[in-house]
């Protein structure tokens, strides 16, 4: 039974990870990104829960040489230090940060730098940097 004494603290860490004081804004936002008629959807996917509840869709648009990730509709449980990552796997082994999550709910967009090779990344992850926790992810196809 000695092996179980280490599971309780680990379970508590997982349950309360990212439950700190500096949480992400919760006010619903409505980003003004509207793809032009010439915009092309390069990749898209739907969010699934990993450690916390995350729902909605992710689409990467290309328009006039600019690539933009759009989360719409989107919702996640709250936590501090939440970021949006493009990753090569669900564990964020190799990733590019697109910035802090703007809100836990609502339409939001993130520009993807020109140097990022999209073929190297097949997931969008909502990642808590404080605790290295994957809240949820969308596999991009």
XYZ file of C-alpha atoms in Angstrom, residues 42-115:
74
model
C -5.792 25.454 -44.283
C -6.498 23.246 -41.249
C -9.302 22.778 -38.758
C -10.321 20.674 -35.794
C -12.599 20.383 -32.771
C -11.454 20.683 -29.170
C -11.540 17.717 -26.805
C -11.045 17.757 -23.031
C -7.758 16.567 -21.574
C -7.449 17.726 -17.940
C -10.134 20.441 -18.003
C -13.273 21.054 -20.036
C -12.546 22.718 -23.401
C -14.957 22.921 -26.322
C -15.308 24.568 -29.682
C -13.442 24.622 -32.941
C -10.131 25.862 -34.301
C -9.533 26.947 -37.897
C -6.418 28.285 -39.556
C -7.194 30.724 -42.351
C -4.879 32.053 -45.034
C -5.781 35.396 -46.521
C -3.570 37.878 -48.379
C -0.388 36.175 -47.142
C -1.458 36.229 -43.486
C -2.329 33.092 -41.513
C -4.692 33.380 -38.594
C -5.891 30.833 -36.040
C -9.519 31.438 -35.091
C -11.179 29.805 -32.071
C -14.922 30.037 -32.688
C -17.048 28.956 -30.985
C -14.771 28.478 -27.989
C -15.021 27.828 -24.263
C -12.674 26.498 -21.571
C -12.525 26.175 -17.812
C -10.434 28.899 -16.237
C -6.893 28.874 -14.953
C -3.861 31.151 -14.672
C -1.244 31.586 -17.337
C -3.226 29.934 -20.150
C -1.629 30.064 -23.597
C -2.521 28.984 -27.111
C 0.085 26.661 -28.634
C 0.541 25.051 -32.008
C 2.181 21.693 -31.269
C 3.403 18.561 -32.987
C 1.668 16.262 -30.479
C -0.793 16.368 -27.584
C 2.089 16.662 -25.069
C 3.514 19.910 -26.504
C 6.880 18.259 -27.157
C 7.598 20.842 -29.862
C 5.461 23.981 -29.855
C 5.022 27.561 -30.961
C 3.239 29.910 -28.588
C 0.647 32.142 -30.256
C 0.219 34.135 -27.056
C -1.875 34.279 -23.921
C -5.447 33.068 -24.187
C -7.542 36.243 -24.515
C -10.619 34.908 -22.716
C -12.131 31.640 -21.540
C -15.051 32.132 -23.910
C -15.882 33.727 -27.201
C -14.472 34.168 -30.687
C -10.754 34.988 -30.708
C -7.969 35.063 -33.277
C -4.192 34.700 -33.187
C -1.852 35.601 -36.023
C 0.657 32.911 -36.996
C 4.114 34.204 -37.872
C 5.326 33.692 -41.416
C 8.301 31.594 -40.271
